[in-house]
PDB file of C-alpha atoms in Angstrom:
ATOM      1  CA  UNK A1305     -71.462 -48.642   8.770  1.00 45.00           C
ATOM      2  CA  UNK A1306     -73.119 -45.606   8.417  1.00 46.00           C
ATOM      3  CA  UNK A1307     -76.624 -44.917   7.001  1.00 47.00           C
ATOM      4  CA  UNK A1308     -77.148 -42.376   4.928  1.00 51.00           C
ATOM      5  CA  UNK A1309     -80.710 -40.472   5.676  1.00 50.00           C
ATOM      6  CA  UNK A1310     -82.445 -41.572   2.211  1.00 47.00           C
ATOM      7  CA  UNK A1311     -82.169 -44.922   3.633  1.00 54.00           C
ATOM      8  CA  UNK A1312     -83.405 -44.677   7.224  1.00 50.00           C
ATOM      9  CA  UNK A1313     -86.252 -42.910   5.694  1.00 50.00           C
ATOM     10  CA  UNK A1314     -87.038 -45.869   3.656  1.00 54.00           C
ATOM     11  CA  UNK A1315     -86.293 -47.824   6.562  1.00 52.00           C
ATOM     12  CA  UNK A1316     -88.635 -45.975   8.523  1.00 53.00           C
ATOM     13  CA  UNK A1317     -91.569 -46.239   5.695  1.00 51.00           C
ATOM     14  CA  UNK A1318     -91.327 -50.100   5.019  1.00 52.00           C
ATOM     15  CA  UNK A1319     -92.102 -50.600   9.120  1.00 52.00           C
ATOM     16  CA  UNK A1320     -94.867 -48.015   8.934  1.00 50.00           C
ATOM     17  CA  UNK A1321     -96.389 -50.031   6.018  1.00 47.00           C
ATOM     18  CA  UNK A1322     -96.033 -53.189   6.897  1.00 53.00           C
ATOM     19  CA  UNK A1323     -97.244 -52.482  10.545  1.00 55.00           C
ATOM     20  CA  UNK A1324     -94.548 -53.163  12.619  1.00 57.00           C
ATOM     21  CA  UNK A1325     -94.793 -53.408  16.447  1.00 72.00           C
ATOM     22  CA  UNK A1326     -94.871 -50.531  18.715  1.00 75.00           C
ATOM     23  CA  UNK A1327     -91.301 -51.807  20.262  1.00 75.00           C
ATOM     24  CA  UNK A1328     -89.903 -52.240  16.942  1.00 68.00           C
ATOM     25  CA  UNK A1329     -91.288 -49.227  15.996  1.00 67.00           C
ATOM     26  CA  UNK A1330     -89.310 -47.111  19.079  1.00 73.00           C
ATOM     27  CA  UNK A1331     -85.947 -49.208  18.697  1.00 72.00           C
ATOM     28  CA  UNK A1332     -86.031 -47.927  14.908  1.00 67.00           C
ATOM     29  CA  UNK A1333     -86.882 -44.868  15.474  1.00 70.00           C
ATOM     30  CA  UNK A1334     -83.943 -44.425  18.238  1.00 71.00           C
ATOM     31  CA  UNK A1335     -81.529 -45.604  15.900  1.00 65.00           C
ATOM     32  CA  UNK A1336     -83.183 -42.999  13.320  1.00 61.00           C
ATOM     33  CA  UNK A1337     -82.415 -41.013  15.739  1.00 67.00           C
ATOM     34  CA  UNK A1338     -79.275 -41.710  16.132  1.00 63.00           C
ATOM     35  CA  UNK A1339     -78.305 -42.418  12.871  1.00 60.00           C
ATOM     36  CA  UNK A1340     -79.105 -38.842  12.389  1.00 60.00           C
ATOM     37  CA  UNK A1341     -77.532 -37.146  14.947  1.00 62.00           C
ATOM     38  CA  UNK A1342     -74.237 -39.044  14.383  1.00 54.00           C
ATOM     39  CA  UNK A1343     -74.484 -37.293  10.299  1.00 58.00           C
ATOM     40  CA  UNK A1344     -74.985 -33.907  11.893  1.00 64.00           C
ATOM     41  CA  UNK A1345     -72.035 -34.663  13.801  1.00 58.00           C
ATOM     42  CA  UNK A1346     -70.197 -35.562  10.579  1.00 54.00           C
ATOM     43  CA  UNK A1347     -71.614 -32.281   8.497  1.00 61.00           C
ATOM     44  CA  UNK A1348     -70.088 -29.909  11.586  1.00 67.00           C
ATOM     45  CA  UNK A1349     -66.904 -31.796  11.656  1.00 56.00           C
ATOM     46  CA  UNK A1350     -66.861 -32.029   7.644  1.00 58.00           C
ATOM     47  CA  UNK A1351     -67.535 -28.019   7.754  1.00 61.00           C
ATOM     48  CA  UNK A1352     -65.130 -27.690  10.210  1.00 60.00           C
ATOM     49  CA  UNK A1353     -62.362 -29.785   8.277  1.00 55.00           C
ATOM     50  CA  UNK A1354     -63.074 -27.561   4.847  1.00 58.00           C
ATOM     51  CA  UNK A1355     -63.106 -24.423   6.455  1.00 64.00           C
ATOM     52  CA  UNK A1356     -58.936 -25.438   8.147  1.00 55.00           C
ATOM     53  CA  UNK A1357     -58.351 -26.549   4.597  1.00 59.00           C
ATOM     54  CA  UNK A1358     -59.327 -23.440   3.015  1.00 61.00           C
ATOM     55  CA  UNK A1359     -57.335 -22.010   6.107  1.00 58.00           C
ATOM     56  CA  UNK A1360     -54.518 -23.794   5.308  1.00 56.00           C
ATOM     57  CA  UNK A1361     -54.739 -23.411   1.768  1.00 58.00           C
ATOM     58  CA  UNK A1362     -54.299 -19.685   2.165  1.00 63.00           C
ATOM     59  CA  UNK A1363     -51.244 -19.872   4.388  1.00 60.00           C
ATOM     60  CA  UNK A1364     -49.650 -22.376   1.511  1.00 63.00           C
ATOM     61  CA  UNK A1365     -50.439 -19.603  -1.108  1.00 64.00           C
ATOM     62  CA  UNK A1366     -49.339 -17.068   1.384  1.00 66.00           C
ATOM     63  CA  UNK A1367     -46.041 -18.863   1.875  1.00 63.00           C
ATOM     64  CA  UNK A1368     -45.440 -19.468  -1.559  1.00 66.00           C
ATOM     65  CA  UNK A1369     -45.470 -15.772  -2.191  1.00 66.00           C
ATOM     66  CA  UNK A1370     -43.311 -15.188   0.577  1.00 61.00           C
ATOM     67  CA  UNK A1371     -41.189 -18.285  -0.903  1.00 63.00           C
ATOM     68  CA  UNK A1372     -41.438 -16.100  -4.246  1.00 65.00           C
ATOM     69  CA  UNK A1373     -39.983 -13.341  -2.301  1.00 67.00           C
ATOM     70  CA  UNK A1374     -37.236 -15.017  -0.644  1.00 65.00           C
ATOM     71  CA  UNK A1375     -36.470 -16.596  -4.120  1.00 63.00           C
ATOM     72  CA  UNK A1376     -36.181 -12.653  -6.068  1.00 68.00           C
ATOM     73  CA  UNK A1377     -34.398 -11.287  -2.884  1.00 67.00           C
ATOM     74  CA  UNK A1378     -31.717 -14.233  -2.746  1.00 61.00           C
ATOM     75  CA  UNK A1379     -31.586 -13.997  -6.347  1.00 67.00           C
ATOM     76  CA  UNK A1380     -31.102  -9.735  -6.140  1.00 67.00           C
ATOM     77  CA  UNK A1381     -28.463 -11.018  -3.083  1.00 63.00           C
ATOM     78  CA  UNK A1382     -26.498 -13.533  -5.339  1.00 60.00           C
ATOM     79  CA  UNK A1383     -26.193 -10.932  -7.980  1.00 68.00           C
ATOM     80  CA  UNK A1384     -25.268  -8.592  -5.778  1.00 65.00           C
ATOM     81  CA  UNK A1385     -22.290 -10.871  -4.157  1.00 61.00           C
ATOM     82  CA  UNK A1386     -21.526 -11.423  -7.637  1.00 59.00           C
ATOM     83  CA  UNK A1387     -20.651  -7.436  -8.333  1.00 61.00           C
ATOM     84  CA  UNK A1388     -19.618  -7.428  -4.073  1.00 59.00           C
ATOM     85  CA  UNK A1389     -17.221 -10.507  -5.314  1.00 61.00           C
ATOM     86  CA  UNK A1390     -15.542  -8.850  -8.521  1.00 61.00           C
ATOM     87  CA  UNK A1391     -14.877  -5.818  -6.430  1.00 64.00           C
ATOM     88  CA  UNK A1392     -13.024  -7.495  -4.042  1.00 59.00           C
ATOM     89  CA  UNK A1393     -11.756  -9.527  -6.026  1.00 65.00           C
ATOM     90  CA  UNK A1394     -10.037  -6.306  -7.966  1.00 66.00           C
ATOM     91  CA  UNK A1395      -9.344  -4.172  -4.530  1.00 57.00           C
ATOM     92  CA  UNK A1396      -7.055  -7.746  -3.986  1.00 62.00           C
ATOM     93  CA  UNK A1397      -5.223  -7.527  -7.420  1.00 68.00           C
ATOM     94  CA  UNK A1398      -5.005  -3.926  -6.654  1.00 65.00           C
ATOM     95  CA  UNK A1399      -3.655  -4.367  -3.300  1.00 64.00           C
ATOM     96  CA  UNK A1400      -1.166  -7.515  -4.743  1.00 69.00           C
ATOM     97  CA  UNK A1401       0.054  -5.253  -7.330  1.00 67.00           C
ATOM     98  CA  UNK A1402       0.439  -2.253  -4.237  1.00 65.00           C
ATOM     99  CA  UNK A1403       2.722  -4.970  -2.161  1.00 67.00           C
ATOM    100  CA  UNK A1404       4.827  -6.015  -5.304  1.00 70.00           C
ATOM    101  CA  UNK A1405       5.595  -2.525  -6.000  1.00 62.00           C
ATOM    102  CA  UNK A1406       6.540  -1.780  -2.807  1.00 67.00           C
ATOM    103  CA  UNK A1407       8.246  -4.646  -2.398  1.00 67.00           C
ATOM    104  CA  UNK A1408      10.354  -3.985  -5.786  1.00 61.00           C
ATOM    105  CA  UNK A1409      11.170  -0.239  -4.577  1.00 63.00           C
ATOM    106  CA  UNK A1410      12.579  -1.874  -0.895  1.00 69.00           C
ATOM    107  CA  UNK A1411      14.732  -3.943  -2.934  1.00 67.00           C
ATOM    108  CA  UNK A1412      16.040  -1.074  -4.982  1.00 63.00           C
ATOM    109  CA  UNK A1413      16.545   0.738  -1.928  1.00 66.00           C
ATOM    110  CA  UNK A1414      18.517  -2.153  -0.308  1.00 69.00           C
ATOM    111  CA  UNK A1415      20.504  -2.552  -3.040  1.00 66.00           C
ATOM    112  CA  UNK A1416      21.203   1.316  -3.499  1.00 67.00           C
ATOM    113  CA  UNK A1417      21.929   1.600   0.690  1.00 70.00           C
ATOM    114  CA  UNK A1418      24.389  -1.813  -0.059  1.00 72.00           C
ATOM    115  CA  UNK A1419      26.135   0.046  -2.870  1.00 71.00           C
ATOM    116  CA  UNK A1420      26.101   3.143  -0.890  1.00 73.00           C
ATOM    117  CA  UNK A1421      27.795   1.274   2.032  1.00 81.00           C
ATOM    118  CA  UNK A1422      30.614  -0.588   0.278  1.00 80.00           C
ATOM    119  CA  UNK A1423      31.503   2.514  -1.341  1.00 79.00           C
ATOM    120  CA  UNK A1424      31.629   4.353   1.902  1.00 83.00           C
ATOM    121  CA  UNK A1425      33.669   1.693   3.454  1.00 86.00           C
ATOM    122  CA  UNK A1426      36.089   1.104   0.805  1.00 84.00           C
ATOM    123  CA  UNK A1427      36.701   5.589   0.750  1.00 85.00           C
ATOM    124  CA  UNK A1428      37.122   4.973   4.462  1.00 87.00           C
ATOM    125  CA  UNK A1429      39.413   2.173   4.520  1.00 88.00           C
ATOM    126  CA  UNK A1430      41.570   4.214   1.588  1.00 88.00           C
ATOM    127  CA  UNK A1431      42.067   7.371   3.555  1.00 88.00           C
ATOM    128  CA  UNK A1432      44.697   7.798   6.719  1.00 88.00           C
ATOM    129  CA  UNK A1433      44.036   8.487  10.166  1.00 88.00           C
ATOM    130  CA  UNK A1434      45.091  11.980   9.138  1.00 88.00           C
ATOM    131  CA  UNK A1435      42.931  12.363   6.678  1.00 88.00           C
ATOM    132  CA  UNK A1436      39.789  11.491   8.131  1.00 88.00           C
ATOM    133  CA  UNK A1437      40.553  14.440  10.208  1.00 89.00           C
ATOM    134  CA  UNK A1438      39.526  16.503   7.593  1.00 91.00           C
ATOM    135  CA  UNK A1439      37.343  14.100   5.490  1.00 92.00           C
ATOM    136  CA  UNK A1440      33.823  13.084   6.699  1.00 91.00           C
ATOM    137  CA  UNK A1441      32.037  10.590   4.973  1.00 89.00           C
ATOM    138  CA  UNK A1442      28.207   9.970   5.696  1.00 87.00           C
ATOM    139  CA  UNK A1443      25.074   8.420   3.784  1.00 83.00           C
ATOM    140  CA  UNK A1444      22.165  10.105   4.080  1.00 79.00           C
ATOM    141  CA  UNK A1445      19.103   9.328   2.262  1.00 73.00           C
ATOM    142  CA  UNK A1446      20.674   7.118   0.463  1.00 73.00           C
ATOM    143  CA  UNK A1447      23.525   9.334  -0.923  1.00 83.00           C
ATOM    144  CA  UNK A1448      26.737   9.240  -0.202  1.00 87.00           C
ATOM    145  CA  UNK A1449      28.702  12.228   0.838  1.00 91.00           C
ATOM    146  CA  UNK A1450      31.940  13.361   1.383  1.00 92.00           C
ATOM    147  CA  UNK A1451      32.824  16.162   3.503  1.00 94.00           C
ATOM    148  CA  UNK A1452      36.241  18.128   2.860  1.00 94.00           C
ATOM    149  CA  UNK A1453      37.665  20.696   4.975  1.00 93.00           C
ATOM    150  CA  UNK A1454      38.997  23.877   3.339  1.00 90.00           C
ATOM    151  CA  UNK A1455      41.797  23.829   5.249  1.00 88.00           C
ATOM    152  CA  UNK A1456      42.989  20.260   3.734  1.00 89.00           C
ATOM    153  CA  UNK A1457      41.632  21.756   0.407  1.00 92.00           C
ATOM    154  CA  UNK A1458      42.556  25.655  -0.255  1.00 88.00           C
ATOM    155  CA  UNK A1459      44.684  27.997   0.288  1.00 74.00           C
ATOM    156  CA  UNK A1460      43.691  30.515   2.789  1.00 70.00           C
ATOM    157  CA  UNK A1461      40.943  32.756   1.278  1.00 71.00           C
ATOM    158  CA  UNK A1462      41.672  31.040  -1.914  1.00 82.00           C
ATOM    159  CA  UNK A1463      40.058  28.796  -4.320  1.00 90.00           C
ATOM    160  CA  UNK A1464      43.719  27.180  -5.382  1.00 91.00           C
ATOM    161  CA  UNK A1465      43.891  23.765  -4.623  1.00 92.00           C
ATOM    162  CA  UNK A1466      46.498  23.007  -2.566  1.00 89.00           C
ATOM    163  CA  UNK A1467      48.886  20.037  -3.078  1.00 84.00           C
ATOM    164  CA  UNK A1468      48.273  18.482   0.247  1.00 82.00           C
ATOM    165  CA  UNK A1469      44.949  17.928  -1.147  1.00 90.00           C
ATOM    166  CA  UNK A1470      46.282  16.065  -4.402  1.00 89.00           C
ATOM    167  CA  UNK A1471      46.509  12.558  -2.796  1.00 90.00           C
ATOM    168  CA  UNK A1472      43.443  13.004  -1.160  1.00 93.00           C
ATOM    169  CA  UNK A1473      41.307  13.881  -4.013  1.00 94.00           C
ATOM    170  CA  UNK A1474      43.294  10.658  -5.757  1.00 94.00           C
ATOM    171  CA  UNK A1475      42.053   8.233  -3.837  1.00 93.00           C
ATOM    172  CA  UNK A1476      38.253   9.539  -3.685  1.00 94.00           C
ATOM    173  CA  UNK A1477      38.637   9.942  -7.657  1.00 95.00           C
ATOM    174  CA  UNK A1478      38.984   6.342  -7.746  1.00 93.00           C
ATOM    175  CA  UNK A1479      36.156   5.663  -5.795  1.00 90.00           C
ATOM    176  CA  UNK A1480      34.278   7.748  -8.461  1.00 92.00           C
ATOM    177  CA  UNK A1481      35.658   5.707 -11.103  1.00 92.00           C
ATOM    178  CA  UNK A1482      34.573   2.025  -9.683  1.00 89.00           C
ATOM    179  CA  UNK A1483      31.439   3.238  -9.162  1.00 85.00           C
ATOM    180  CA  UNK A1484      30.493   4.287 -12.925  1.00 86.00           C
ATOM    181  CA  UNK A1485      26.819   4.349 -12.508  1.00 84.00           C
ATOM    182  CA  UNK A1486      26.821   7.575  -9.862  1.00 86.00           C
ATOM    183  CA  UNK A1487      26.705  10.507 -10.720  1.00 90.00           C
ATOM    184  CA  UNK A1488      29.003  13.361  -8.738  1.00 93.00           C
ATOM    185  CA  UNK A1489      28.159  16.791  -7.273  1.00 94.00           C
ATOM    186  CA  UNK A1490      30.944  18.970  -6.236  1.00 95.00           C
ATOM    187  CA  UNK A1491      28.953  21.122  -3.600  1.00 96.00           C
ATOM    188  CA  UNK A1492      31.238  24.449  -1.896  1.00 95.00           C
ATOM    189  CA  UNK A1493      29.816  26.386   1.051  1.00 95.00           C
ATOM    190  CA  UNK A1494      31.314  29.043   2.609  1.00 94.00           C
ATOM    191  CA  UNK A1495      31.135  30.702   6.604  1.00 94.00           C
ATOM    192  CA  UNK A1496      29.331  33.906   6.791  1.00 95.00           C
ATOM    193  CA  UNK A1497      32.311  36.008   6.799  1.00 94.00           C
ATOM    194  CA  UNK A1498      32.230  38.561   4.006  1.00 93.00           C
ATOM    195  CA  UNK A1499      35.204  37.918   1.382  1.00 88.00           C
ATOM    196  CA  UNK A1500      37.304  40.706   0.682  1.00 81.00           C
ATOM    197  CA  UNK A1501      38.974  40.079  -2.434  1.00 85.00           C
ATOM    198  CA  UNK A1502      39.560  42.212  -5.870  1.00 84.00           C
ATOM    199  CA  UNK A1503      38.468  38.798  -7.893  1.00 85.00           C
ATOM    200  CA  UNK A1504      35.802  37.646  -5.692  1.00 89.00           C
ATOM    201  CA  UNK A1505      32.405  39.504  -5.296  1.00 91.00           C
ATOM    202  CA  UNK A1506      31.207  37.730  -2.337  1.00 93.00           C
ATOM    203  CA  UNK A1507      30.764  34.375  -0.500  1.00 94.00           C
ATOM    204  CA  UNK A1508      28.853  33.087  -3.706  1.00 94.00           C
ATOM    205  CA  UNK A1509      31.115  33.490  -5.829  1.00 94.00           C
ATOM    206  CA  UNK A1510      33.981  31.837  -3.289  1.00 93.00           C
ATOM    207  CA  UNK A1511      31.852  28.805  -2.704  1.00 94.00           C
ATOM    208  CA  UNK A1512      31.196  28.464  -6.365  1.00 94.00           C
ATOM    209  CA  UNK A1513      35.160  28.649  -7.738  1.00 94.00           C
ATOM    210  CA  UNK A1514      36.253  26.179  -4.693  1.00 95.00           C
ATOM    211  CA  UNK A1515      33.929  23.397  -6.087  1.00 95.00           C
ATOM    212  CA  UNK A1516      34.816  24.645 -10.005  1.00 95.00           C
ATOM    213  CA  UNK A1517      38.198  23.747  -8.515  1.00 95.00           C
ATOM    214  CA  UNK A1518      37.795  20.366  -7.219  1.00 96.00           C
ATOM    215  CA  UNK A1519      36.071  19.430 -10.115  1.00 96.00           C
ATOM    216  CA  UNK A1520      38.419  20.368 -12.550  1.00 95.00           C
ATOM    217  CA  UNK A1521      41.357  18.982 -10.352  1.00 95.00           C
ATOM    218  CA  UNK A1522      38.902  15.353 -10.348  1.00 96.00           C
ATOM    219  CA  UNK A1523      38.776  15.619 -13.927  1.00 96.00           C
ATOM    220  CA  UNK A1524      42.527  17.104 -15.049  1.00 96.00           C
ATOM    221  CA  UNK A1525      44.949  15.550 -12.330  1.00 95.00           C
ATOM    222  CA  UNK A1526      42.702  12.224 -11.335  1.00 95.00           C
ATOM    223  CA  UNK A1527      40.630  11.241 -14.998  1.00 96.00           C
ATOM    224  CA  UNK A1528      36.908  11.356 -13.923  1.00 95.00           C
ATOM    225  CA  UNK A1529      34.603  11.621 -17.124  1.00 95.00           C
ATOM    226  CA  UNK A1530      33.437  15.260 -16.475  1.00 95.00           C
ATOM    227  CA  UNK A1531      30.051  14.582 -17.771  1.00 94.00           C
ATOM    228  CA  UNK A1532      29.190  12.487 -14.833  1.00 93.00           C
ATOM    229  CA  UNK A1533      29.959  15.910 -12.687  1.00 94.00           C
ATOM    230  CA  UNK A1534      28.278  19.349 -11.100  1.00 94.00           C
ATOM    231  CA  UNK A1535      29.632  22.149  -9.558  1.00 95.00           C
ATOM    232  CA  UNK A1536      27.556  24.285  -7.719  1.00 94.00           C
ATOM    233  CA  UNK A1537      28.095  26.768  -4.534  1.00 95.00           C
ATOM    234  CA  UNK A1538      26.028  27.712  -1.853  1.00 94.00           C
ATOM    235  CA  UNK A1539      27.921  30.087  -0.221  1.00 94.00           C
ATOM    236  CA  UNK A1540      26.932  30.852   3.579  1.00 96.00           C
ATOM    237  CA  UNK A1541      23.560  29.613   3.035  1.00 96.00           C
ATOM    238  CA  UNK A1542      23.804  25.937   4.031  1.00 94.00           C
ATOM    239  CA  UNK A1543      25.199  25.910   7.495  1.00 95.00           C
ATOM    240  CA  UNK A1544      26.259  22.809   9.526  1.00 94.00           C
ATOM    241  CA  UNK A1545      26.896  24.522  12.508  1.00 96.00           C
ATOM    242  CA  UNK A1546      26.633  28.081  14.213  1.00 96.00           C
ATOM    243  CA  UNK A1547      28.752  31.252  13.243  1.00 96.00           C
ATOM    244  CA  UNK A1548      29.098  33.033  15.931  1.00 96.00           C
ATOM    245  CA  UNK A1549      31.447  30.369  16.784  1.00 96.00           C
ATOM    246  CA  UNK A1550      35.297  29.846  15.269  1.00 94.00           C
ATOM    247  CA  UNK A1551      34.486  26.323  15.478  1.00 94.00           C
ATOM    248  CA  UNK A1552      31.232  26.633  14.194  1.00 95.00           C
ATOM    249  CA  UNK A1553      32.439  28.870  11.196  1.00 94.00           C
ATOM    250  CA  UNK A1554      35.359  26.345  10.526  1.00 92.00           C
ATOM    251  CA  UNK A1555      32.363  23.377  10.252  1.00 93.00           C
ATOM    252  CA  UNK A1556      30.896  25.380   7.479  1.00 94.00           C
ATOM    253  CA  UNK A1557      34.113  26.285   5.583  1.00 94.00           C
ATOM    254  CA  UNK A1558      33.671  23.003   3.628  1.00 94.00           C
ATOM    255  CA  UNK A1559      33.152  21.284   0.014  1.00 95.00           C
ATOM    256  CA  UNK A1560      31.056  18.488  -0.344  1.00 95.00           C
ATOM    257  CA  UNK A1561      31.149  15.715  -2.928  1.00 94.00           C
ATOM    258  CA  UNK A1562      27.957  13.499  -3.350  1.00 92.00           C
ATOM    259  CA  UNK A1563      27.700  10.715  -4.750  1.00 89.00           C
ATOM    260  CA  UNK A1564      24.303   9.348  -6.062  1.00 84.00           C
ATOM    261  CA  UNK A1565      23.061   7.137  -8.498  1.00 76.00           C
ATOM    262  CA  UNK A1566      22.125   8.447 -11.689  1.00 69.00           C
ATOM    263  CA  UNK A1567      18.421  10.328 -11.866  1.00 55.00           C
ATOM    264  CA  UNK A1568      17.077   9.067 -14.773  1.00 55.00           C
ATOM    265  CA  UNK A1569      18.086   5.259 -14.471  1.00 51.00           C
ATOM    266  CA  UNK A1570      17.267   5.430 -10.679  1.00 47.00           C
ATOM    267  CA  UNK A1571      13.849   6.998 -11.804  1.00 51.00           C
ATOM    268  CA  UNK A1572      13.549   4.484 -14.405  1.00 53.00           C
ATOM    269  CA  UNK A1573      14.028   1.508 -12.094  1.00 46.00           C
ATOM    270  CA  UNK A1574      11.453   2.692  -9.958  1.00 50.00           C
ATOM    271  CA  UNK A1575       8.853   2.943 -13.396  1.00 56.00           C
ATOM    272  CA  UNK A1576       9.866  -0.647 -13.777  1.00 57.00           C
ATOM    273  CA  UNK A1577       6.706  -2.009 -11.825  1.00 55.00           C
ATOM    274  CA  UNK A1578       6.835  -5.796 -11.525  1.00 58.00           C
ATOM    275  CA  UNK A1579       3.875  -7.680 -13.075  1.00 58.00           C
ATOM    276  CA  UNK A1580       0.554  -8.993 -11.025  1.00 52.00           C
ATOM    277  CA  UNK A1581       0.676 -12.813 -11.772  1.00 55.00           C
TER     278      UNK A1581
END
């Protein structure tokens, strides 16, 4: 066990008092010595121990505050995955609700191009081998249409129908009647070849009486509701082919029926947005 100085110096006075012997004397005081040495020892290493405590008492406060830091900055991070999380979370219902709607106007589409196809096959399968000579029948962006020639149609530099048109004109009418959602647009165009005629001022007005024809003839001779039809002309301003050719100018001698669904209800099915579950 250690001594503590106080008592060595005690020590030390009781042998001085009661006279001890010279060898006694020495072997006390070299443990004295000792004794004392071994404290000073203890007082540097006891220094040295408080001044690494007080060392590593400031890095625990200094790592608290940095743990203090951490803590407000994952807290600031959280929040701000929160916000980062609803955003992304809405850009998702935004982008569900994008792919619905899209995938709700390819359906229309499909079913408008399957509509659009049965009626074209059924016209096609109606009409003779002779008749598709002079009757094209295309869908293009998604409308149907029908291609006459005005020599199956007219009379030569006439707007008269003429009767080997009748039975044509029959058998499209009833295609016009299945399909009872489509609306029809009786379409004439013209070559550019002026018109020379007392009752006709020009190519306008040639292209414009040939479809008032057709349509009349659909409604009078062949019972299509005449609400669900247009006549318009376009006279020599909506060319298929080249005039500076006969066969070119023949190609644009033509009336066109189209068939397409209704406006309004097509527009409305396309407002009809499905819902985001």
């Amino acid at each position: 066990m250690r001594l503590s100085i106080l008592s060595v110096v005690t020590l030390a006075a009781l042998i001085v008092v009661s006279c001890v012997p010279q060898k006694k004397y020495d072997e006390l005081q070299n443990r004295f010595n000792s004794v004392y040495a071994e404290n000073q020892g203890c007082q540097t290493e006891l220094a040295a121990a408080k001044s690494k405590i007080e060392g590593l008492e400031d890095a625990i406060r200094s790592e608290r505050g940095n743990l203090a830091s951490l803590q407000n900055a994952l807290a600031e991070c959280l929040a701000g995955s929160k916000q980062g999380g609803a955003n992304i979370a809405k850009l998702v219902d935004e982008i569900n609700a994008s792919n619905k709607y899209i995938k709700h106007l390819t359906e229309i589409n499909r079913k408008n191009d399957s509509l659009n196809m049965v009626l074209t096959n059924n016209l096609t399968r109606s009409l003779s081998r002779e008749e598709l000579k002079d009757v094209d029948v295309q869908v293009l962006k998604g409308v149907v249409f029908i291609s006459l020639s005005d020599n199956m149609l007219y009379k030569s530099g006439s707007y008269e129908i003429s009767s080997a048109a009748s039975e044509t004109l029959s058998k499209i009418a009833k295609i016009i009647k299945d399909y009872k959602d489509y609306d029809v647009i009786i379409e004439g165009n013209t070559d550019n070849v002026p018109i020379n005629r007392p009752n006709i001022r020009n190519n306008w007005d040639l292209s414009a009486l040939r479809a008032s024809s057709v349509v009349q003839s659909l409604q009078n001779d062949h019972g299509v509701d005449p609400k669900r039809m247009t006549a318009g002309g376009r006279g020599e301003y909506n060319p298929v082919a080249s005039n500076a050719t006969a066969e070119g100018r023949t190609k644009n001698r033509r009336t066109q029926i189209i068939i397409t669904p209704q406006l309004d209800e097509f527009m409305e099915l396309i407002g009809q947005a499905p819902e985001v579950d």
